[in-house]
Amino acid sequence: MRAVVPGSFDPITNGHLDVIRRARAIFDEVVVAVGANSSKRYLFEPVERLELVRAATAHLDGVSAEPLTGLLVDFCRSRGAGAIVKGGRGGPDFEFEVAMARMNHSMTGVETVILPASAQWSFVSSTLVREVARLGGDAAPYVPDVVAARLATRRAHD
Ligand code: PNS
């Protein structure tokens, strides 16, 4: 079965990568859908977020990445994907994930599998990574190398 791992990936973190890898261990194929939550503002442009996801997952067999523009359930249907996989760190974002999972299930019957974030990455989010990088800290331990390099060049130009 093919699964979709959706997110905004602003930028992709080691926590995301861990979820993508674990999703691929369960499903035959994983399509990472790089979209946007209309109520959030982003540091990286959609094309750059997609490029970073592609670079960070290039070594993973059976994993690809594509832009997500419309509804996630339509994306799943058009790609023949039977499941959505998301990581869950707990707290309020978990509640929101459950609400989205119920809405997506209600619309088309697609199931969502929520993988608990690995303990090692449970405190890592794109928001905190951006904050650390913006204030001059070292985000490298929490993101793929290609993202660490991009954050460093961005800061040099700020
Ligand atoms: O990184 P995020 O904020 O968890 O990503 C959220 C995203 C892009 C996966 C979510 O906003 C989404 O699925 N957007 C696509 C539009 C859609 O289907 N919205 C209704 C979901 S119930």
Short mmCIF file of C-alpha atoms and ligand atoms in Angstrom, two decimals:
data_model
loop_
_atom_site.label_atom_id
_atom_site.label_comp_id
_atom_site.label_asym_id
_atom_site.label_seq_id
_atom_site.Cartn_x
_atom_site.Cartn_y
_atom_site.Cartn_z
CA MET A 1 0.00 0.00 0.00
CA ARG A 2 1.07 3.56 -0.75
CA ALA A 3 0.99 6.11 2.08
CA VAL A 4 1.17 9.89 2.10
CA VAL A 5 3.15 11.80 4.73
CA PRO A 6 1.85 15.39 4.55
CA GLY A 7 3.22 18.50 6.18
CA SER A 8 4.49 21.98 5.60
CA PHE A 9 8.13 21.08 6.37
CA ASP A 10 9.34 24.63 7.09
CA PRO A 11 12.00 23.21 7.18
CA ILE A 12 12.10 19.40 7.32
CA THR A 13 13.62 18.24 10.65
CA ASN A 14 15.18 14.99 11.88
CA GLY A 15 11.82 14.33 13.56
CA HIS A 16 10.03 14.47 10.19
CA LEU A 17 12.70 12.27 8.62
CA ASP A 18 12.26 9.73 11.40
CA VAL A 19 8.50 9.59 10.75
CA ILE A 20 9.07 9.26 6.97
CA ARG A 21 11.52 6.38 7.52
CA ARG A 22 9.16 4.61 9.92
CA ALA A 23 6.23 5.09 7.54
CA ARG A 24 8.31 3.50 4.77
CA ALA A 25 9.02 0.52 7.06
CA ILE A 26 5.27 -0.09 7.26
CA PHE A 27 4.14 0.84 3.73
CA ASP A 28 5.47 -0.20 0.29
CA GLU A 29 5.78 3.35 -0.91
CA VAL A 30 5.70 6.78 0.71
CA VAL A 31 4.84 10.06 -1.00
CA VAL A 32 5.74 13.11 1.05
CA ALA A 33 3.20 15.86 0.33
CA VAL A 34 4.61 19.34 0.88
CA GLY A 35 1.75 21.75 1.48
CA ALA A 36 0.73 24.70 3.57
CA ASN A 37 -1.62 25.32 6.44
CA SER A 38 -3.50 28.45 5.37
CA SER A 39 -3.37 29.90 8.90
CA LYS A 40 0.46 29.80 9.12
CA ARG A 41 3.21 32.01 7.71
CA TYR A 42 6.33 30.30 6.39
CA LEU A 43 10.06 31.06 6.39
CA PHE A 44 10.82 29.07 3.24
CA GLU A 45 8.91 29.33 -0.06
CA PRO A 46 6.94 26.23 -1.11
CA VAL A 47 9.45 25.36 -3.84
CA GLU A 48 12.36 25.56 -1.39
CA ARG A 49 10.57 23.45 1.23
CA LEU A 50 9.93 20.81 -1.45
CA GLU A 51 13.54 20.96 -2.67
CA LEU A 52 14.85 20.47 0.89
CA VAL A 53 12.49 17.51 1.49
CA ARG A 54 13.65 15.94 -1.79
CA ALA A 55 17.32 16.44 -0.92
CA ALA A 56 16.87 15.11 2.62
CA THR A 57 15.00 11.98 1.46
CA ALA A 58 16.98 11.26 -1.74
CA HIS A 59 18.77 8.33 -0.08
CA LEU A 60 15.50 6.62 0.93
CA ASP A 61 14.26 3.94 -1.43
CA GLY A 62 10.50 4.06 -2.14
CA VAL A 63 10.16 7.65 -0.92
CA SER A 64 9.29 10.59 -3.18
CA ALA A 65 8.06 14.13 -2.56
CA GLU A 66 5.49 16.26 -4.37
CA PRO A 67 3.77 19.61 -3.84
CA LEU A 68 0.34 19.57 -2.17
CA THR A 69 -1.97 22.37 -3.28
CA GLY A 70 -5.61 21.35 -2.84
CA LEU A 71 -7.21 19.05 -0.32
CA LEU A 72 -5.06 16.28 1.13
CA VAL A 73 -7.83 13.71 0.53
CA ASP A 74 -7.87 14.61 -3.20
CA PHE A 75 -4.09 14.24 -3.32
CA CYS A 76 -4.41 10.78 -1.71
CA ARG A 77 -7.11 9.73 -4.14
CA SER A 78 -5.19 10.93 -7.22
CA ARG A 79 -2.06 9.06 -6.10
CA GLY A 80 -3.94 5.89 -5.13
CA ALA A 81 -2.77 6.21 -1.54
CA GLY A 82 -4.69 4.26 1.08
CA ALA A 83 -3.34 5.93 4.20
CA ILE A 84 -2.02 9.16 5.65
CA VAL A 85 0.85 8.99 8.15
CA LYS A 86 1.61 11.82 10.56
CA GLY A 87 3.93 12.15 13.51
CA GLY A 88 2.45 13.13 16.86
CA ARG A 89 4.38 14.89 19.60
CA GLY A 90 1.41 15.09 21.97
CA GLY A 91 -0.38 18.10 23.43
CA PRO A 92 -2.54 20.50 21.44
CA ASP A 93 -1.03 19.60 18.08
CA PHE A 94 -2.08 16.02 18.69
CA GLU A 95 -5.68 17.12 19.22
CA PHE A 96 -5.55 19.03 15.95
CA GLU A 97 -4.13 15.96 14.17
CA VAL A 98 -7.04 13.87 15.46
CA ALA A 99 -9.56 16.48 14.25
CA MET A 100 -7.95 16.53 10.78
CA ALA A 101 -7.83 12.72 10.70
CA ARG A 102 -11.57 12.57 11.48
CA MET A 103 -12.37 15.20 8.84
CA ASN A 104 -10.30 13.39 6.20
CA HIS A 105 -11.91 10.07 7.12
CA SER A 106 -15.35 11.61 7.00
CA MET A 107 -14.71 13.05 3.51
CA THR A 108 -13.32 9.98 1.72
CA GLY A 109 -12.79 7.16 4.22
CA VAL A 110 -8.99 7.51 4.06
CA GLU A 111 -7.36 6.36 7.31
CA THR A 112 -4.69 8.27 9.22
CA VAL A 113 -1.93 6.52 11.15
CA ILE A 114 -0.38 8.72 13.84
CA LEU A 115 3.12 7.60 14.82
CA PRO A 116 4.25 8.84 18.23
CA ALA A 117 7.38 10.95 17.80
CA SER A 118 10.53 9.06 18.81
CA ALA A 119 11.69 10.19 22.26
CA GLN A 120 14.94 11.46 20.73
CA TRP A 121 13.10 13.97 18.55
CA SER A 122 9.98 14.59 20.64
CA PHE A 123 10.98 18.18 21.47
CA VAL A 124 12.05 19.08 17.94
CA SER A 125 9.71 21.15 15.77
CA SER A 126 10.26 23.34 12.70
CA THR A 127 9.15 26.32 14.80
CA LEU A 128 11.86 25.76 17.43
CA VAL A 129 14.49 25.00 14.80
CA ARG A 130 13.72 28.32 13.06
CA GLU A 131 13.90 30.14 16.40
CA VAL A 132 17.28 28.60 17.31
CA ALA A 133 18.71 29.40 13.86
CA ARG A 134 17.31 32.94 13.82
CA LEU A 135 18.89 33.79 17.16
CA GLY A 136 22.32 32.47 16.18
CA GLY A 137 22.16 28.99 17.76
CA ASP A 138 23.28 25.77 16.12
CA ALA A 139 20.30 23.93 14.60
CA ALA A 140 22.51 21.26 12.97
CA PRO A 141 21.80 18.49 15.53
CA TYR A 142 18.07 18.68 14.78
CA VAL A 143 17.91 18.85 10.99
CA PRO A 144 19.31 17.04 7.94
CA ASP A 145 22.71 18.43 6.79
CA VAL A 146 21.21 20.04 3.70
CA VAL A 147 18.81 22.04 5.91
CA ALA A 148 21.54 23.06 8.36
CA ALA A 149 23.57 24.41 5.43
CA ARG A 150 20.55 26.31 4.05
CA LEU A 151 19.74 27.84 7.44
CA ALA A 152 23.35 28.95 7.81
CA THR A 153 23.44 30.67 4.39
CA ARG A 154 20.08 32.31 5.07
CA ARG A 155 21.37 33.75 8.33
CA ALA A 156 24.49 35.05 6.61
CA HIS A 157 22.23 37.03 4.26
CA ASP A 158 19.85 38.37 6.93
O1 PNS B 1 3.12 20.92 8.96
P1 PNS B 1 1.65 20.89 9.23
O2 PNS B 1 1.15 22.25 9.72
O3 PNS B 1 1.25 19.76 10.13
O4 PNS B 1 0.97 20.64 7.79
C1 PNS B 1 -0.42 20.75 7.68
C2 PNS B 1 -0.93 20.20 6.35
C3 PNS B 1 -0.28 20.89 5.16
C4 PNS B 1 -0.63 18.71 6.27
C5 PNS B 1 -2.46 20.43 6.40
O5 PNS B 1 -2.73 21.79 6.56
C6 PNS B 1 -3.18 19.90 5.17
O6 PNS B 1 -3.47 18.72 5.08
N1 PNS B 1 -3.43 20.80 4.20
C7 PNS B 1 -4.04 20.44 2.94
C8 PNS B 1 -5.45 21.02 2.84
C9 PNS B 1 -6.45 20.14 3.53
O7 PNS B 1 -6.70 19.01 3.13
N2 PNS B 1 -7.03 20.68 4.61
C10 PNS B 1 -8.06 20.01 5.39
C11 PNS B 1 -7.50 19.02 6.36
S1 PNS B 1 -8.78 18.39 7.36
#
